[in-house]
């Protein structure tokens, strides 16, 4: 019997979310971020839809870019983490990628380039992860410009705290980036991630870089994607494979962490952390059974979870279950599990087939 656990990917919802991002930053071009397998939704199908809408795609690794080119996608591609070794340069050139550079070390191998590779400079405005220090950007740019084979096209930086509208770090980063921009007025600039689309004022940069919002997850703390007008793109679903009655006092699952206070009906669903459902989801996490919001009980196992069926007593073996999607938000599950929708979406394991609807 085939397993019914799958992730349905709504490509029309993806497109609608992209258009929403465009509306929120009407003055900017966009780099749609499709790294990490299109945030877990499947790189090629997601990129094919977005390629018809966006000016550019952004990935983290050369391997991801290679997959896009192999799929026949000709849209411009920015390589957010740039090159890591000399052998990357000929590939970057052949695939016509635009690497983002943050260090002199990345230049090894660039001297052998034949063509001209457009490059971005990653500026550290406060994230303190990758990036050239503000006072060193001019010298770094000069070094890149003396390197035959490279053409500096833009400056890029990344927010550390944009998910919190009240965090002063965002204004500090904007001010820092503005000072860098002022010294390089002829370069393009890119700063806004998804969260910045919901800031007031709207993003002021040539290029936005929306990621999570395209997939319907919230980029802001304390809210959900749908509350921001975004549509869920991934519907993670499964089904009930067993129903049993529990007597008051009986426990469920590993560690016997949940104990029935009264007699109740329980269903077993064929999904677990081996599929990417978060093991840290506690009892009480919502799970929709035949459209009725029920609750997870006991620990998440590798291949199974248990649900309390009091809200759906008619459930039986085969009844469909939604783990996240329309009835239960992925942000809601993430919040219960102490994480963010980014982690849940990118963590759905290869064991779960993705099926696609819409997008035509
Ligand atoms: C450099 C860079 N830009 C843009 C994004 C997109 O961010 P978000 O998914 O929050 O929109 C990411 C995601 O991690 C990133 O690393």
Short mmCIF file of C-alpha atoms and ligand atoms in Angstrom, two decimals:
data_model
loop_
_atom_site.label_atom_id
_atom_site.label_comp_id
_atom_site.label_asym_id
_atom_site.label_seq_id
_atom_site.Cartn_x
_atom_site.Cartn_y
_atom_site.Cartn_z
CA UNK A 1 0.00 0.00 0.00
CA UNK A 2 1.56 3.36 -0.96
CA UNK A 3 2.30 5.76 1.84
CA UNK A 4 -0.02 8.74 1.78
CA UNK A 5 2.32 11.17 3.42
CA UNK A 6 3.17 13.88 0.91
CA UNK A 7 3.72 17.59 0.47
CA UNK A 8 1.39 19.20 -2.03
CA UNK A 9 2.95 22.33 -3.47
CA UNK A 10 0.57 25.01 -4.71
CA UNK A 11 2.47 26.84 -7.42
CA UNK A 12 -0.33 29.36 -7.93
CA UNK A 13 -0.01 30.36 -4.28
CA UNK A 14 3.74 30.74 -4.80
CA UNK A 15 3.14 33.04 -7.75
CA UNK A 16 0.56 35.04 -5.82
CA UNK A 17 3.00 35.50 -2.93
CA UNK A 18 5.67 36.66 -5.35
CA UNK A 19 3.28 39.22 -6.81
CA UNK A 20 2.46 40.41 -3.31
CA UNK A 21 6.20 40.94 -2.70
CA UNK A 22 6.37 42.97 -5.90
CA UNK A 23 3.41 45.13 -4.83
CA UNK A 24 5.06 45.83 -1.49
CA UNK A 25 8.28 47.01 -3.13
CA UNK A 26 7.10 48.44 -6.43
CA UNK A 27 10.24 50.48 -7.06
CA UNK A 28 12.63 47.53 -6.78
CA UNK A 29 13.62 44.60 -8.96
CA UNK A 30 13.66 41.30 -7.15
CA UNK A 31 15.98 38.38 -6.59
CA UNK A 32 13.65 35.54 -5.61
CA UNK A 33 15.48 33.36 -3.09
CA UNK A 34 15.19 29.67 -3.97
CA UNK A 35 18.10 28.21 -2.00
CA UNK A 36 17.77 25.06 0.12
CA UNK A 37 15.72 23.32 -2.55
CA UNK A 38 13.33 26.24 -2.89
CA UNK A 39 12.92 26.35 0.92
CA UNK A 40 12.01 22.66 0.78
CA UNK A 41 9.40 22.99 -1.97
CA UNK A 42 11.55 21.57 -4.79
CA UNK A 43 14.09 23.78 -6.54
CA UNK A 44 13.25 23.24 -10.18
CA UNK A 45 9.42 23.49 -10.09
CA UNK A 46 9.59 26.55 -7.84
CA UNK A 47 12.24 28.23 -9.96
CA UNK A 48 10.34 27.53 -13.20
CA UNK A 49 7.31 29.40 -11.88
CA UNK A 50 9.34 32.25 -10.41
CA UNK A 51 11.52 32.57 -13.50
CA UNK A 52 8.42 33.77 -15.34
CA UNK A 53 7.94 36.54 -12.77
CA UNK A 54 11.24 37.61 -11.28
CA UNK A 55 14.26 39.50 -12.57
CA UNK A 56 16.73 37.19 -10.91
CA UNK A 57 16.97 34.06 -8.73
CA UNK A 58 19.23 33.73 -5.69
CA UNK A 59 20.81 30.50 -4.42
CA UNK A 60 23.46 29.69 -1.83
CA UNK A 61 25.60 27.11 -3.61
CA UNK A 62 27.10 26.44 -7.02
CA UNK A 63 25.37 23.04 -6.97
CA UNK A 64 21.97 24.70 -6.66
CA UNK A 65 22.80 27.02 -9.56
CA UNK A 66 23.98 24.08 -11.64
CA UNK A 67 20.63 22.37 -11.08
CA UNK A 68 18.81 25.47 -12.28
CA UNK A 69 20.86 25.69 -15.45
CA UNK A 70 20.47 21.93 -16.04
CA UNK A 71 16.70 22.50 -15.82
CA UNK A 72 17.00 24.99 -18.67
CA UNK A 73 16.46 28.08 -16.52
CA UNK A 74 18.21 31.04 -18.11
CA UNK A 75 17.20 33.75 -15.61
CA UNK A 76 20.06 35.65 -13.94
CA UNK A 77 21.31 33.86 -10.79
CA UNK A 78 23.01 35.46 -7.80
CA UNK A 79 25.20 33.16 -5.74
CA UNK A 80 24.64 34.50 -2.23
CA UNK A 81 27.64 32.88 -0.56
CA UNK A 82 29.94 33.38 -3.51
CA UNK A 83 32.77 31.02 -4.36
CA UNK A 84 34.65 28.91 -1.86
CA UNK A 85 37.53 27.59 -3.93
CA UNK A 86 39.46 28.34 -7.09
CA UNK A 87 37.75 25.50 -8.96
CA UNK A 88 34.40 27.28 -8.55
CA UNK A 89 35.38 30.18 -10.84
CA UNK A 90 35.26 28.40 -14.22
CA UNK A 91 31.87 26.90 -13.24
CA UNK A 92 30.55 30.29 -12.12
CA UNK A 93 31.66 31.76 -15.42
CA UNK A 94 30.26 28.93 -17.54
CA UNK A 95 26.89 29.05 -15.74
CA UNK A 96 26.82 32.87 -15.95
CA UNK A 97 26.34 33.33 -12.22
CA UNK A 98 26.78 36.50 -10.18
CA UNK A 99 28.71 35.61 -7.04
CA UNK A 100 28.57 37.71 -3.89
CA UNK A 101 32.08 38.24 -2.51
CA UNK A 102 33.11 39.02 1.03
CA UNK A 103 36.80 38.15 1.22
CA UNK A 104 40.11 38.40 -0.66
CA UNK A 105 40.46 34.64 -0.25
CA UNK A 106 37.64 34.17 -2.72
CA UNK A 107 39.71 35.74 -5.50
CA UNK A 108 42.06 32.77 -5.84
CA UNK A 109 41.44 31.30 -9.26
CA UNK A 110 39.68 34.37 -10.64
CA UNK A 111 42.85 35.38 -12.50
CA UNK A 112 42.32 32.48 -14.90
CA UNK A 113 38.89 33.72 -16.00
CA UNK A 114 38.39 34.38 -19.69
CA UNK A 115 35.05 36.16 -19.75
CA UNK A 116 33.73 38.80 -17.39
CA UNK A 117 31.88 37.71 -14.24
CA UNK A 118 29.53 40.25 -12.61
CA UNK A 119 30.13 40.28 -8.86
CA UNK A 120 28.43 41.78 -5.82
CA UNK A 121 30.20 42.97 -2.68
CA UNK A 122 28.76 41.69 0.58
CA UNK A 123 28.93 44.49 3.15
CA UNK A 124 28.84 43.82 6.86
CA UNK A 125 26.43 46.34 8.33
CA UNK A 126 25.85 44.53 11.62
CA UNK A 127 25.02 40.89 11.00
CA UNK A 128 28.70 40.08 11.64
CA UNK A 129 28.55 36.85 9.72
CA UNK A 130 29.99 37.39 6.25
CA UNK A 131 30.79 40.74 4.74
CA UNK A 132 33.42 43.39 4.21
CA UNK A 133 33.66 45.97 7.00
CA UNK A 134 32.17 49.34 5.93
CA UNK A 135 35.52 51.13 6.05
CA UNK A 136 37.09 48.46 3.83
CA UNK A 137 34.49 48.36 1.06
CA UNK A 138 36.24 50.97 -1.12
CA UNK A 139 39.59 49.14 -1.02
CA UNK A 140 37.88 45.80 -1.67
CA UNK A 141 36.03 47.24 -4.63
CA UNK A 142 39.26 48.69 -6.02
CA UNK A 143 40.96 45.31 -5.70
CA UNK A 144 38.10 43.60 -7.54
CA UNK A 145 38.17 46.20 -10.26
CA UNK A 146 41.88 45.68 -10.90
CA UNK A 147 41.17 41.97 -11.34
CA UNK A 148 40.64 41.19 -15.03
CA UNK A 149 37.58 39.00 -15.48
CA UNK A 150 35.51 40.58 -12.69
CA UNK A 151 33.00 43.42 -12.96
CA UNK A 152 31.58 44.88 -9.75
CA UNK A 153 27.85 45.44 -10.21
CA UNK A 154 26.49 45.99 -6.74
CA UNK A 155 26.58 46.16 -2.98
CA UNK A 156 24.58 43.77 -0.86
CA UNK A 157 23.92 43.47 2.86
CA UNK A 158 21.66 41.39 5.07
CA UNK A 159 19.50 42.31 8.07
CA UNK A 160 20.05 40.66 11.43
CA UNK A 161 16.82 41.60 13.25
CA UNK A 162 14.32 42.62 10.57
CA UNK A 163 11.82 40.07 11.91
CA UNK A 164 11.22 42.34 14.90
CA UNK A 165 9.67 45.63 13.77
CA UNK A 166 10.73 47.37 16.95
CA UNK A 167 14.39 46.35 16.91
CA UNK A 168 16.67 49.39 16.49
CA UNK A 169 19.32 47.23 14.79
CA UNK A 170 17.44 47.56 11.49
CA UNK A 171 17.70 51.37 11.45
CA UNK A 172 21.38 51.14 12.41
CA UNK A 173 22.03 48.75 9.54
CA UNK A 174 20.13 50.98 7.10
CA UNK A 175 22.15 54.00 8.18
CA UNK A 176 25.39 52.07 7.87
CA UNK A 177 24.45 50.77 4.41
CA UNK A 178 23.41 54.25 3.34
CA UNK A 179 26.86 55.60 4.19
CA UNK A 180 28.44 52.88 2.05
CA UNK A 181 25.99 53.53 -0.79
CA UNK A 182 26.78 57.24 -0.73
CA UNK A 183 30.40 56.45 -1.58
CA UNK A 184 29.44 54.22 -4.52
CA UNK A 185 26.43 55.89 -6.15
CA UNK A 186 26.92 54.11 -9.47
CA UNK A 187 26.56 50.61 -7.96
CA UNK A 188 23.24 48.79 -7.54
CA UNK A 189 22.21 47.96 -3.99
CA UNK A 190 20.30 45.13 -2.34
CA UNK A 191 19.25 44.94 1.29
CA UNK A 192 15.62 43.89 1.75
CA UNK A 193 14.74 40.34 2.79
CA UNK A 194 11.08 39.29 3.18
CA UNK A 195 10.65 41.06 6.52
CA UNK A 196 11.69 44.39 5.03
CA UNK A 197 8.73 44.22 2.63
CA UNK A 198 6.50 44.79 5.67
CA UNK A 199 8.53 47.67 7.08
CA UNK A 200 7.40 51.26 6.86
CA UNK A 201 8.75 52.86 4.73
CA UNK A 202 8.88 50.24 2.00
CA UNK A 203 12.31 48.94 0.96
CA UNK A 204 14.48 51.56 -0.67
CA UNK A 205 16.89 49.55 -2.78
CA UNK A 206 17.39 48.50 -6.39
CA UNK A 207 16.97 44.83 -5.53
CA UNK A 208 14.88 43.05 -2.92
CA UNK A 209 15.58 39.45 -1.89
CA UNK A 210 12.30 37.86 -0.77
CA UNK A 211 12.56 34.30 0.53
CA UNK A 212 10.20 32.92 3.16
CA UNK A 213 7.29 35.17 2.16
CA UNK A 214 7.20 33.53 -1.28
CA UNK A 215 6.47 30.23 0.47
CA UNK A 216 3.76 31.69 2.67
CA UNK A 217 5.68 31.74 5.96
CA UNK A 218 5.87 34.82 8.11
CA UNK A 219 9.13 36.74 8.16
CA UNK A 220 7.96 38.67 11.24
CA UNK A 221 7.76 37.44 14.78
CA UNK A 222 4.35 37.38 16.44
CA UNK A 223 2.28 36.95 13.29
CA UNK A 224 1.54 34.43 10.56
CA UNK A 225 1.88 34.34 6.80
CA UNK A 226 -1.89 34.39 6.17
CA UNK A 227 -2.27 37.37 8.55
CA UNK A 228 0.17 39.20 6.27
CA UNK A 229 -1.85 38.30 3.19
CA UNK A 230 0.36 35.39 2.13
CA UNK A 231 -0.95 32.03 0.97
CA UNK A 232 0.35 28.68 2.21
CA UNK A 233 2.33 27.00 -0.55
CA UNK A 234 3.14 23.65 1.08
CA UNK A 235 0.30 21.47 2.32
CA UNK A 236 1.87 18.66 4.33
CA UNK A 237 -0.59 15.82 4.58
CA UNK A 238 -0.92 12.24 5.66
CA UNK A 239 -3.66 9.97 6.95
CA UNK A 240 -4.80 8.00 9.95
CA UNK A 241 -3.44 4.44 9.95
CA UNK A 242 -5.01 3.25 13.22
CA UNK A 243 -7.69 4.33 15.68
CA UNK A 244 -7.82 3.10 19.25
CA UNK A 245 -9.65 3.81 22.47
CA UNK A 246 -7.59 4.91 25.41
CA UNK A 247 -8.85 4.41 28.94
CA UNK A 248 -8.32 7.15 31.52
CA UNK A 249 -4.81 6.77 32.95
CA UNK A 250 -3.29 5.14 29.87
CA UNK A 251 -0.26 6.83 28.34
CA UNK A 252 0.78 7.27 24.72
CA UNK A 253 4.14 6.83 23.00
CA UNK A 254 7.81 7.07 23.96
CA UNK A 255 8.47 8.24 27.48
CA UNK A 256 4.75 7.90 28.27
CA UNK A 257 4.70 11.70 28.40
CA UNK A 258 0.97 12.09 27.78
CA UNK A 259 -1.61 10.37 29.94
CA UNK A 260 -5.34 10.32 29.16
CA UNK A 261 -7.32 12.15 31.84
CA UNK A 262 -10.52 10.49 30.67
CA UNK A 263 -11.46 7.75 28.23
CA UNK A 264 -10.79 9.05 24.72
CA UNK A 265 -10.32 8.16 21.10
CA UNK A 266 -6.86 8.38 19.59
CA UNK A 267 -5.61 8.18 16.00
CA UNK A 268 -2.14 7.27 14.73
CA UNK A 269 -0.93 9.29 11.73
CA UNK A 270 1.78 8.02 9.39
CA UNK A 271 4.21 10.90 9.71
CA UNK A 272 7.07 11.53 12.11
CA UNK A 273 10.39 13.25 12.51
CA UNK A 274 11.83 10.97 9.81
CA UNK A 275 9.62 12.95 7.45
CA UNK A 276 10.63 16.29 8.89
CA UNK A 277 7.70 16.75 11.26
CA UNK A 278 9.37 18.44 14.25
CA UNK A 279 10.18 16.11 17.12
CA UNK A 280 9.93 19.06 19.50
CA UNK A 281 6.27 19.66 18.69
CA UNK A 282 4.62 19.26 22.10
CA UNK A 283 1.28 17.72 23.04
CA UNK A 284 -1.35 20.26 22.04
CA UNK A 285 0.18 21.14 18.67
CA UNK A 286 -2.73 21.45 16.22
CA UNK A 287 -3.22 18.73 13.60
CA UNK A 288 -6.21 18.86 11.23
CA UNK A 289 -8.09 15.59 10.82
CA UNK A 290 -10.59 15.71 7.96
CA UNK A 291 -10.50 19.49 8.33
CA UNK A 292 -11.17 19.46 12.10
CA UNK A 293 -8.49 20.92 14.31
CA UNK A 294 -7.38 18.20 16.73
CA UNK A 295 -4.25 18.07 18.88
CA UNK A 296 -1.05 16.09 18.93
CA UNK A 297 -0.62 13.89 22.00
CA UNK A 298 2.60 12.32 23.27
CA UNK A 299 6.02 12.40 21.68
CA UNK A 300 6.61 12.54 17.94
CA UNK A 301 8.15 9.24 16.78
CA UNK A 302 10.25 8.72 13.66
CA UNK A 303 7.35 7.51 11.52
CA UNK A 304 4.20 8.23 13.54
CA UNK A 305 2.39 10.73 15.67
CA UNK A 306 -0.71 10.29 17.84
CA UNK A 307 -3.68 12.66 17.83
CA UNK A 308 -6.58 13.09 20.19
CA UNK A 309 -9.70 12.54 18.06
CA UNK A 310 -12.24 14.15 20.41
CA UNK A 311 -12.83 16.89 17.81
CA UNK A 312 -13.28 14.34 15.00
CA UNK A 313 -14.80 11.16 16.48
CA UNK A 314 -15.87 9.94 13.04
CA UNK A 315 -12.21 9.56 11.98
CA UNK A 316 -11.15 6.10 10.87
CA UNK A 317 -8.27 4.39 9.15
CA UNK A 318 -7.61 6.32 5.95
CA UNK A 319 -9.04 9.64 7.13
CA UNK A 320 -6.89 12.47 5.69
CA UNK A 321 -4.76 14.58 7.98
CA UNK A 322 -3.14 17.96 7.37
CA UNK A 323 -0.03 18.72 9.41
CA UNK A 324 0.27 22.22 8.00
CA UNK A 325 -1.31 24.09 5.15
CA UNK A 326 -4.75 25.67 5.20
CA UNK A 327 -6.31 24.43 8.46
CA UNK A 328 -3.13 24.54 10.51
CA UNK A 329 -0.54 27.19 9.70
CA UNK A 330 3.11 26.22 9.35
CA UNK A 331 3.98 29.26 11.48
CA UNK A 332 1.66 27.96 14.18
CA UNK A 333 3.34 24.53 14.26
CA UNK A 334 6.75 26.20 14.20
CA UNK A 335 5.77 28.38 17.15
CA UNK A 336 4.61 25.33 19.12
CA UNK A 337 7.87 23.52 18.33
CA UNK A 338 10.00 26.51 19.32
CA UNK A 339 11.30 27.15 15.83
CA UNK A 340 10.47 29.08 12.65
CA UNK A 341 8.66 28.06 9.48
CA UNK A 342 11.95 28.27 7.56
CA UNK A 343 13.25 25.26 9.48
CA UNK A 344 10.07 23.22 9.12
CA UNK A 345 9.73 23.85 5.38
CA UNK A 346 13.37 23.18 4.54
CA UNK A 347 13.37 20.16 6.86
CA UNK A 348 10.70 18.08 5.10
CA UNK A 349 12.72 15.00 4.26
CA UNK A 350 13.30 13.41 0.85
CA UNK A 351 11.08 10.53 1.99
CA UNK A 352 8.09 12.82 1.48
CA UNK A 353 7.13 13.09 -2.18
CA UNK A 354 6.29 16.56 -3.43
CA UNK A 355 3.34 16.80 -5.78
CA UNK A 356 2.60 19.99 -7.68
CA UNK A 357 -0.57 21.79 -8.58
CA UNK A 358 -1.13 24.96 -10.54
CA UNK A 359 1.71 27.01 -11.94
CA UNK A 360 0.52 26.84 -15.54
C1 LIG B 1 21.61 36.75 1.94
C2 LIG B 1 20.17 36.44 2.03
N1 LIG B 1 19.28 37.22 1.42
C3 LIG B 1 17.95 36.98 1.48
C4 LIG B 1 17.45 35.91 2.18
C5 LIG B 1 15.96 35.71 2.26
O1 LIG B 1 15.53 35.90 3.57
P1 LIG B 1 13.97 35.67 3.96
O2 LIG B 1 13.71 34.23 3.72
O3 LIG B 1 13.92 36.03 5.40
O4 LIG B 1 13.22 36.56 3.07
C6 LIG B 1 18.34 35.07 2.84
C7 LIG B 1 17.81 33.95 3.62
O5 LIG B 1 18.37 33.40 4.51
C8 LIG B 1 19.73 35.33 2.77
O6 LIG B 1 20.62 34.55 3.39
#
